[in-house]
Coordinates of C-alpha atoms in Angstrom, one line a residue:
Chain A
M1 CA 4.3 24.6 -2.1
P2 CA 6.7 23.1 -4.4
P3 CA 7.9 19.8 -4.6
R4 CA 10.9 19.0 -4.0
G5 CA 13.2 17.2 -5.9
N6 CA 17.1 16.5 -7.1
S7 CA 17.5 19.4 -9.6
L8 CA 15.7 21.5 -11.6
G9 CA 14.4 19.4 -13.8
E10 CA 13.0 16.5 -11.9
S11 CA 11.9 20.1 -9.8
L12 CA 10.2 21.1 -12.8
T13 CA 9.2 17.9 -13.5
A14 CA 7.6 17.9 -10.0
L15 CA 5.9 21.4 -10.0
L16 CA 3.6 20.0 -13.6
D17 CA 3.0 17.3 -12.9
D18 CA 0.8 17.7 -9.3
R19 CA -0.4 20.8 -10.9
A20 CA -1.7 18.4 -14.0
G21 CA -3.3 16.1 -11.0
Q22 CA -4.6 20.2 -9.5
I23 CA -7.1 20.0 -13.1
S24 CA -9.9 17.7 -13.5
V25 CA -11.5 17.6 -16.8
I26 CA -13.7 14.5 -17.9
V27 CA -14.5 12.2 -15.2
P28 CA -16.5 9.5 -14.8
G29 CA -19.6 10.1 -12.6
Q30 CA -23.0 7.8 -11.2
V31 CA -25.8 9.5 -10.2
V32 CA -26.5 9.1 -6.4
G33 CA -29.4 11.2 -6.6
W34 CA -32.2 13.7 -8.3
D35 CA -34.1 16.3 -7.8
N36 CA -36.6 17.2 -10.2
S37 CA -37.8 21.1 -9.0
T38 CA -34.0 22.0 -9.7
E39 CA -33.2 19.4 -12.4
T40 CA -29.9 18.5 -11.1
A41 CA -28.2 15.4 -9.8
T42 CA -25.7 14.5 -6.7
V43 CA -22.6 12.5 -8.8
R44 CA -20.6 10.5 -7.3
P45 CA -16.8 11.0 -9.2
L46 CA -16.6 6.9 -10.3
L47 CA -12.3 7.8 -10.4
L48 CA -10.9 7.9 -6.5
D49 CA -8.3 10.6 -6.7
R50 CA -4.3 10.5 -7.7
A51 CA -4.0 9.6 -3.7
G52 CA -6.0 6.7 -3.7
A53 CA -9.6 8.2 -2.2
Q54 CA -13.1 8.1 -2.8
R55 CA -12.9 12.1 -4.8
P56 CA -15.8 14.5 -3.1
E57 CA -19.3 14.5 -4.2
I58 CA -21.3 16.3 -6.0
Q59 CA -24.3 18.6 -5.4
Q60 CA -26.4 19.8 -7.3
C61 CA -24.6 19.3 -10.5
P62 CA -26.9 20.8 -13.7
V63 CA -27.6 18.3 -16.2
V64 CA -26.5 18.5 -19.4
F65 CA -30.1 16.9 -21.8
P66 CA -29.1 16.2 -25.8
G67 CA -31.4 19.0 -27.8
G68 CA -32.4 20.3 -25.2
A69 CA -34.9 17.8 -24.0
Y70 CA -36.3 16.7 -20.3
W71 CA -37.1 14.5 -18.9
D72 CA -35.7 12.6 -15.0
I73 CA -32.5 11.1 -14.1
Q74 CA -32.4 7.6 -12.8
V75 CA -30.4 7.5 -9.7
G76 CA -27.7 4.7 -10.2
E77 CA -27.2 6.6 -14.6
T78 CA -23.8 6.7 -15.2
G79 CA -22.3 9.4 -17.5
L80 CA -19.7 12.5 -17.6
L81 CA -18.7 15.2 -15.1
L82 CA -18.1 18.0 -17.5
V83 CA -15.9 19.8 -15.5
C84 CA -15.9 23.3 -15.8
D85 CA -13.3 26.2 -16.4
E86 CA -14.6 28.0 -13.6
D87 CA -16.9 28.9 -11.3
F88 CA -20.7 28.6 -13.5
S89 CA -22.8 28.8 -10.0
A90 CA -23.8 32.9 -10.4
W91 CA -24.7 32.0 -14.2
W92 CA -26.8 29.2 -13.4
R93 CA -28.6 30.8 -10.9
T94 CA -29.3 34.1 -13.2
E95 CA -28.5 33.2 -16.3
E96 CA -26.6 36.4 -16.7
I97 CA -23.1 37.1 -17.5
A98 CA -21.6 36.6 -14.2
A99 CA -18.1 37.1 -12.4
P100 CA -16.6 33.4 -11.1
E101 CA -18.0 33.6 -7.3
T102 CA -15.1 31.4 -6.0
R103 CA -11.9 30.2 -7.7
Q104 CA -11.7 27.1 -8.0
N105 CA -10.8 26.4 -11.0
H106 CA -11.5 22.9 -13.3
A107 CA -12.6 21.8 -9.5
I108 CA -14.1 18.7 -9.4
G109 CA -17.3 21.2 -8.3
N110 CA -18.2 22.7 -11.3
A111 CA -19.1 19.9 -13.3
V112 CA -22.3 18.8 -14.9
F113 CA -23.8 15.8 -16.0
I114 CA -23.7 14.3 -19.0
G115 CA -26.0 10.6 -18.7
G116 CA -25.4 7.8 -21.7
L117 CA -22.2 6.4 -20.3
R118 CA -21.9 3.0 -20.0
A119 CA -19.3 0.5 -17.7
S120 CA -18.7 -2.3 -20.6
T121 CA -20.4 -5.2 -18.7
D122 CA -23.1 -2.5 -18.3
T123 CA -26.1 -5.7 -19.8
R124 CA -28.4 -3.5 -21.0
T125 CA -29.2 -5.6 -25.6
H126 CA -27.8 -2.9 -27.3
Q127 CA -29.7 -2.3 -30.6
T128 CA -27.9 -1.8 -33.8
D129 CA -30.9 0.5 -35.7
A130 CA -32.6 1.9 -32.8
A131 CA -31.7 4.8 -29.5
I132 CA -32.6 2.9 -26.1
L133 CA -33.4 5.8 -23.9
P134 CA -33.9 3.8 -20.5
K135 CA -36.7 3.6 -18.5
P136 CA -36.8 1.9 -15.0
D137 CA -39.4 3.1 -13.7
L138 CA -41.2 2.5 -16.6
G139 CA -39.8 -1.3 -15.7
G140 CA -38.4 -1.0 -19.2
E141 CA -36.9 1.1 -22.0
V142 CA -38.3 2.9 -24.8
L143 CA -36.5 1.5 -28.0
L144 CA -36.7 4.8 -30.7
G145 CA -36.2 4.9 -34.3
D146 CA -35.5 2.5 -37.1
S147 CA -32.9 2.7 -40.0
G148 CA -36.1 1.3 -41.9
A149 CA -38.4 3.0 -40.4
T150 CA -40.6 5.6 -42.4
K151 CA -43.4 6.0 -41.2
A152 CA -45.2 6.3 -36.8
A153 CA -46.5 2.7 -35.4
L154 CA -48.9 2.2 -34.8
H155 CA -50.2 1.3 -32.0
E156 CA -50.7 -3.1 -31.0
D157 CA -54.3 -2.6 -30.5
L158 CA -55.0 0.2 -33.3
L159 CA -53.7 -2.3 -35.3
T160 CA -55.3 -5.4 -33.8
D161 CA -58.8 -3.6 -34.4
L162 CA -58.5 -2.1 -37.4
N163 CA -57.5 -5.7 -39.2
T164 CA -61.0 -6.8 -37.7
F165 CA -63.0 -3.8 -39.3
L166 CA -61.2 -4.4 -42.3
G167 CA -61.9 -8.8 -42.6
L168 CA -65.8 -7.9 -42.1
L169 CA -65.6 -5.7 -44.8
R170 CA -63.5 -8.0 -46.8
T171 CA -65.9 -11.0 -45.9
W172 CA -68.9 -9.0 -46.8
G173 CA -67.9 -7.7 -49.5
G174 CA -67.1 -11.1 -50.9
T175 CA -70.3 -12.7 -50.3
N176 CA -73.0 -12.6 -53.3
H177 CA -75.7 -11.0 -51.8
A178 CA -79.4 -11.8 -52.9
N179 CA -80.9 -9.3 -51.0
W180 CA -79.2 -6.0 -50.0
A181 CA -82.2 -5.7 -47.7
V182 CA -81.1 -8.1 -45.3
A183 CA -77.3 -7.9 -46.7
S184 CA -77.5 -3.8 -45.6
A185 CA -78.3 -4.6 -41.4
A186 CA -75.6 -7.8 -41.3
F187 CA -73.3 -5.6 -42.4
T188 CA -74.5 -3.3 -39.6
A189 CA -75.2 -5.8 -37.2
A190 CA -71.2 -6.8 -38.1
V191 CA -69.7 -3.5 -38.5
T192 CA -71.4 -1.3 -36.1
P193 CA -69.1 -3.3 -33.0
A194 CA -65.8 -3.1 -34.6
I195 CA -66.8 1.1 -35.1
N196 CA -68.2 1.4 -31.6
A197 CA -64.6 -0.2 -29.9
L198 CA -61.8 1.4 -32.4
T199 CA -64.5 4.5 -31.1
A200 CA -64.1 3.4 -27.5
G201 CA -60.9 2.4 -28.1
I202 CA -59.9 6.4 -29.5
G203 CA -62.4 7.9 -25.8
L204 CA -61.0 5.9 -23.6
G205 CA -56.9 6.4 -25.1
N206 CA -56.7 2.7 -25.1
Y207 CA -54.6 3.0 -28.2
Q208 CA -51.7 6.3 -26.7
S209 CA -48.1 4.2 -25.7
P210 CA -47.6 3.5 -22.0
S211 CA -44.2 4.7 -23.1
V212 CA -44.8 7.9 -25.4
K213 CA -46.9 10.8 -24.8
V214 CA -47.3 14.5 -26.1
E215 CA -48.2 17.3 -24.0
D216 CA -50.1 19.6 -24.7
Chain B
M1 CA 16.4 49.2 26.2
N2 CA 19.4 46.7 26.1
L3 CA 20.7 46.4 23.0
R4 CA 23.7 44.2 23.7
D5 CA 23.8 41.1 25.7
R6 CA 22.3 38.2 22.9
Y7 CA 19.6 36.0 24.3
W8 CA 18.8 32.7 22.4
E9 CA 16.9 29.6 23.3
I10 CA 16.8 26.3 20.8
T11 CA 13.9 23.2 22.1
V12 CA 14.4 20.2 19.9
G13 CA 11.3 18.5 20.7
T14 CA 10.7 18.3 24.2
R15 CA 14.7 19.3 24.6
Q16 CA 16.3 21.6 25.5
I17 CA 19.9 22.2 22.9
A18 CA 21.3 25.2 24.2
S19 CA 20.8 28.7 26.2
A20 CA 21.8 31.7 27.4
T21 CA 21.9 30.8 30.7
T22 CA 25.3 28.6 30.5
T23 CA 26.6 25.4 33.2
P24 CA 29.9 28.0 35.0
G25 CA 32.7 25.9 34.0
K26 CA 31.3 24.2 30.8
R27 CA 32.1 26.3 27.0
P28 CA 29.0 27.4 26.3
L29 CA 27.9 26.5 22.5
S30 CA 27.8 28.0 19.0
A31 CA 24.8 28.4 16.9
A32 CA 24.1 30.3 14.1
F33 CA 20.6 29.4 13.1
E34 CA 19.0 31.4 9.3
V35 CA 15.3 32.1 9.5
S36 CA 12.8 33.3 6.1
K37 CA 9.5 34.0 7.0
S38 CA 7.2 35.0 4.9
L39 CA 3.1 35.9 4.4
G40 CA 3.2 33.6 0.7
R41 CA 2.3 29.9 0.8
E42 CA 5.5 27.9 1.1
P43 CA 6.2 27.0 4.8
N44 CA 8.7 29.9 6.4
R45 CA 11.9 27.8 7.1
A46 CA 14.6 27.6 9.6
S47 CA 17.7 26.3 9.3
L48 CA 20.7 25.9 12.7
K49 CA 23.6 24.4 13.6
I50 CA 25.2 24.1 16.8
A51 CA 28.8 23.5 17.5
N52 CA 30.1 20.6 19.3
L53 CA 27.5 18.5 20.5
S54 CA 28.3 15.5 22.8
R55 CA 28.3 12.2 20.9
S56 CA 25.3 10.9 22.2
T57 CA 23.4 13.7 22.5
R58 CA 24.3 14.1 18.6
E59 CA 22.8 10.2 18.3
S60 CA 19.8 10.8 19.7
L61 CA 19.3 13.7 18.5
E62 CA 19.3 12.1 14.6
Q63 CA 17.3 9.5 15.5
L64 CA 13.4 11.9 15.9
E65 CA 11.1 11.4 13.5
E66 CA 10.2 15.4 12.4
P67 CA 11.3 16.9 15.8
E68 CA 9.0 20.1 16.7
I69 CA 12.6 22.6 17.1
Q70 CA 11.7 26.5 18.6
I71 CA 13.7 28.9 18.2
R72 CA 14.1 32.4 20.8
A73 CA 16.4 34.9 20.5
G74 CA 16.5 37.9 21.4
Y75 CA 18.4 40.1 24.5
Q76 CA 19.1 39.4 28.2
E77 CA 16.6 42.1 28.8
Q78 CA 13.4 40.6 30.2
G79 CA 11.1 41.8 27.3
L80 CA 13.0 41.3 24.3
Q81 CA 12.7 38.0 23.7
D82 CA 10.7 36.5 21.3
T83 CA 9.7 32.8 19.5
I84 CA 11.0 33.6 15.7
F85 CA 10.6 30.1 14.5
V86 CA 8.2 26.9 15.2
G87 CA 8.3 24.3 12.6
D88 CA 9.6 20.8 12.1
T89 CA 12.5 19.8 11.4
Q90 CA 13.2 17.5 8.1
D91 CA 16.9 16.9 8.7
I92 CA 18.6 16.0 11.7
Y93 CA 22.8 15.3 10.3
S94 CA 26.3 16.4 11.4
A95 CA 29.5 17.1 9.3
R96 CA 32.7 17.8 10.7
E97 CA 34.2 21.9 9.8
G98 CA 37.5 22.5 10.8
P99 CA 38.2 21.4 14.8
D100 CA 34.5 21.4 14.8
I101 CA 31.5 18.7 14.7
W102 CA 28.3 20.8 13.9
T103 CA 24.8 19.6 14.0
M104 CA 22.4 21.1 11.9
F105 CA 18.7 21.2 11.7
E106 CA 16.7 21.9 8.2
S107 CA 12.9 23.1 9.6
E108 CA 9.7 23.8 7.8
D109 CA 7.4 25.8 9.6
G110 CA 3.8 23.5 10.0
G111 CA 5.9 21.9 6.6
S112 CA 5.1 17.9 7.6
S113 CA 1.7 19.2 8.6
Y114 CA -0.1 20.6 6.3
R115 CA 2.3 19.2 2.5
S116 CA 0.6 15.8 4.0
A117 CA -3.0 16.9 5.2
R118 CA -5.9 15.9 1.7
L119 CA -8.7 16.4 1.8
A120 CA -12.3 14.9 -0.8
M121 CA -15.6 16.6 1.6
T122 CA -18.8 17.6 0.0
F123 CA -20.1 20.7 1.9
E124 CA -24.2 21.1 1.5
P125 CA -25.4 23.8 -1.2
G126 CA -26.0 26.9 1.1
A127 CA -22.9 25.8 3.8
L128 CA -21.5 29.2 5.6
V129 CA -18.4 30.4 4.0
R130 CA -16.7 30.6 7.5
T131 CA -17.8 27.2 8.5
V132 CA -15.8 26.0 5.2
I133 CA -13.1 27.6 6.4
Q134 CA -13.1 26.5 9.9
T135 CA -13.1 23.3 8.9
I136 CA -10.2 23.3 6.2
A137 CA -8.8 24.9 8.4
G138 CA -8.8 22.6 10.7
A139 CA -7.6 19.8 9.0
M140 CA -4.8 21.2 7.9
G141 CA -3.0 19.5 11.1
V142 CA -1.6 23.0 12.5
G143 CA -3.0 25.8 14.7
I144 CA -6.4 27.2 14.0
G145 CA -4.7 30.7 15.2
N146 CA -6.8 33.2 14.8
T147 CA -9.2 30.8 12.5
A148 CA -12.3 31.2 13.6
A149 CA -12.0 35.6 14.8
V150 CA -11.2 36.6 10.1
A151 CA -13.6 33.8 8.9
S152 CA -16.8 34.5 11.4
S153 CA -17.7 37.3 8.8
A154 CA -15.9 36.1 5.7
T155 CA -18.0 36.7 2.6
L156 CA -17.7 35.7 -0.7
E157 CA -16.6 38.5 -3.6
N158 CA -19.8 39.3 -4.0
G159 CA -21.0 39.5 -0.8
S160 CA -22.8 36.5 0.1
A161 CA -21.7 34.4 3.1
V162 CA -23.1 31.2 2.0
F163 CA -22.0 28.9 -0.9
A164 CA -25.4 28.8 -2.6
R165 CA -25.0 25.6 -5.0
G166 CA -22.9 24.1 -2.0
L167 CA -18.9 23.3 -2.6
A168 CA -16.8 19.7 -3.5
I169 CA -13.1 19.8 -2.4
E170 CA -10.0 17.2 -3.1
G171 CA -6.5 17.1 -3.2
P172 CA -4.3 18.7 0.0
A173 CA -6.1 20.7 2.3
W174 CA -3.6 24.1 1.8
R175 CA -4.4 23.9 -2.1
S176 CA -8.4 24.1 -0.6
L177 CA -8.0 26.6 1.6
D178 CA -6.4 28.9 -0.7
T179 CA -8.5 28.8 -2.9
V180 CA -11.6 29.3 -0.5
C181 CA -9.2 32.1 1.1
R182 CA -9.1 33.8 -2.3
S183 CA -12.6 33.7 -2.9
A184 CA -13.5 35.3 0.4
S185 CA -10.7 38.4 -0.6
L186 CA -8.4 36.3 2.4
R187 CA -5.0 35.4 2.8
W188 CA -3.8 32.3 4.6
S189 CA -0.2 31.7 6.2
V190 CA 1.0 29.3 8.3
Q191 CA 3.2 31.5 11.4
N192 CA 4.8 30.1 14.7
G193 CA 2.7 26.4 14.0
V194 CA -0.8 28.0 13.6
L195 CA -2.8 29.0 10.9
Q196 CA -2.6 33.5 10.8
L197 CA -6.1 34.6 8.7
R198 CA -6.7 37.9 7.2
Q199 CA -8.1 40.0 5.3
Q200 CA -6.4 40.7 1.9
N201 CA -3.6 43.4 2.1
A202 CA -4.5 44.4 5.3
P203 CA -2.3 43.2 8.6
A204 CA -3.0 41.2 10.5
E205 CA -2.7 42.8 13.8
I206 CA -3.4 46.1 14.6
S207 CA -0.9 46.7 17.3
A208 CA 2.2 48.0 16.1
T209 CA 6.4 47.5 16.6
L210 CA 8.1 51.6 16.9
L211 CA 11.4 50.8 14.8
S212 CA 13.9 53.8 15.3
P213 CA 17.7 53.8 15.5
S214 CA 16.9 54.1 19.2
T215 CA 14.7 50.5 19.2
G216 CA 15.9 48.5 17.0
L217 CA 17.2 49.5 13.8
V218 CA 20.4 49.3 11.6
G219 CA 21.0 51.7 9.0
S220 CA 18.7 54.1 7.5
P221 CA 15.3 51.7 5.2
A222 CA 15.4 51.9 1.3
R223 CA 12.3 52.5 -0.8
G224 CA 12.1 50.9 -3.0
T225 CA 10.3 51.4 -6.8
R226 CA 6.8 51.0 -7.0
D227 CA 5.7 47.3 -8.7
P228 CA 4.3 47.6 -12.1
R229 CA 2.0 44.5 -11.8
T230 CA 0.3 44.8 -7.8
G231 CA 1.1 49.0 -7.1
E232 CA 2.7 48.7 -4.1
V233 CA 5.6 50.5 -2.8
S234 CA 8.2 48.2 -0.8
V235 CA 10.9 49.0 1.7
T236 CA 13.8 47.1 2.8
A237 CA 14.9 47.5 6.5
Q238 CA 17.8 45.7 8.9
A239 CA 16.9 46.0 12.3
L240 CA 18.5 44.5 15.4
I241 CA 16.7 40.9 16.5
I242 CA 14.0 41.9 19.3
P243 CA 10.3 41.4 18.7
G244 CA 7.6 41.8 17.3
F245 CA 8.6 41.1 13.4
F246 CA 6.5 39.0 12.0
P247 CA 4.9 38.2 8.7
G248 CA 2.0 40.2 8.6
S249 CA 3.1 42.4 11.8
V250 CA 2.7 46.5 11.3
V251 CA 6.2 48.3 11.5
V252 CA 6.0 52.3 12.0
L253 CA 9.0 53.3 10.9
D254 CA 11.2 56.7 12.2
S255 CA 14.0 56.5 10.6
T256 CA 15.5 59.7 8.2
T257 CA 13.8 58.1 4.9
V258 CA 11.4 56.5 5.2
Q259 CA 8.7 57.1 7.8
G260 CA 4.8 55.1 8.3
S261 CA 3.7 52.2 8.9
W262 CA 3.6 49.3 7.0
M263 CA 3.9 46.1 7.0
V264 CA 5.8 42.7 7.3
H265 CA 6.3 40.5 3.9
T266 CA 9.4 38.9 4.2
V267 CA 11.4 39.0 7.8
R268 CA 15.1 36.7 7.4
Y269 CA 16.9 36.3 10.4
T270 CA 19.8 35.4 11.2
G271 CA 21.8 35.1 14.3
S272 CA 25.5 33.8 14.9
T273 CA 26.7 32.9 18.6
T274 CA 29.8 34.3 17.0
A275 CA 29.9 36.6 14.3
N276 CA 27.9 40.1 14.6
D277 CA 24.9 38.6 13.1
W278 CA 21.9 39.5 14.7
Y279 CA 19.6 40.8 12.2
A280 CA 16.6 40.6 10.9
E281 CA 16.4 41.9 7.7
L282 CA 12.5 43.2 6.8
T283 CA 10.1 43.3 3.3
L284 CA 7.8 45.5 4.2
K285 CA 4.7 46.8 1.8
E286 CA 1.6 48.8 1.7
Y287 CA -1.3 48.3 3.9
D288 CA -5.0 49.3 3.1
A289 CA -5.9 50.4 6.6
A290 CA -9.2 49.6 8.6

């Protein structure tokens, strides 16, 4: 419907402004629901429309994961709704090149969600040299990486048990053993529990991180 | 068919301003109107003016807040009158032209209603196309017309009767209706205050109006060249104001230059009680037969 204006210039300006207002491109959004069977979220846009009204929630909104990784999205997570030019439903359902199912162009319903955009008031601890994966289901966060790290970190329990083992070796090696048979028996008695502890720890999975798991 | 004695009747709000039935001893009021109607998304428009209303009538009319206006016109013979326009009046003002004071009315068909109607809704995955259309139509602020009947068999262009991923709509209701209708190969317009839905390139009604020199055809219809963009051929014709002309209706032309069934795309009525104007200028196009 052409807007009313007092002059051609005003009319054109109003028309262009009206059209621009109908084009959604990128909008902040918040996850209000997650369906891991379809790997889609229900996302609420976090900006009102030009008329001051709440914008509609987007259901079955595909989620973009960095590098193709996958994890459960947390309700409350914020990010960006990236609005596609056209309705991608047919491709999304079939993985085949397809015509848009609807005539919606740059409509909020044609959005995908990219997590990670946070408000300035978000109080999560800032890390200068590590990536943070929020895992509220585990009671916190998983920090990945360190700018100075070159090797994989050891689990704290494994480090403790290895240090215990190492201490025994040092103690035994630093002793002047007059009787080899006695020394050998003492060594066996002292070290065997430590070896058993390490073996058991590995067998029970005690040295695996509760936050990082490798699946076959 | 008596096509000599003109009939006209105008109602603003609940007030009948003028009628063909004149009060004995009083000079009949003069009126002139121009009504433009089309199948497009823009609202149909009417400009109407009435001469020499009393001061009190003028003042009371000018204070009305977007009143509905209805124009009926045709001929005195029964069955030859039709409501040619129903709409909301945006402007009412009076101005002197020579010795007369004319009261002007500028109106749009459903204009104030669907211009202001906005929506922000989410439809669940699997929502029926017909449900979505009916919901939006219900929010337009105009009568739903034939929406239920036409939408009942609505499918997307891929044949699906549902929006598999659901649908989020926002903004002006008319824009959402337009998008969804186009997605379902439907077209919409507002005619006389109610929604009219139809299949793309098909008329809204099966019944047709015969237009020949004896039923009101004026002059010879002219066939235009084929539109290079749409491939459509259009015909322009002029007729007296008789019932049955509205965008989406079918006219059967019986003339020496053009014959056959055509769909009305636009109609422009011009009428004047003080001049010869009492015409409907039609733009007709081919359509897909059911």
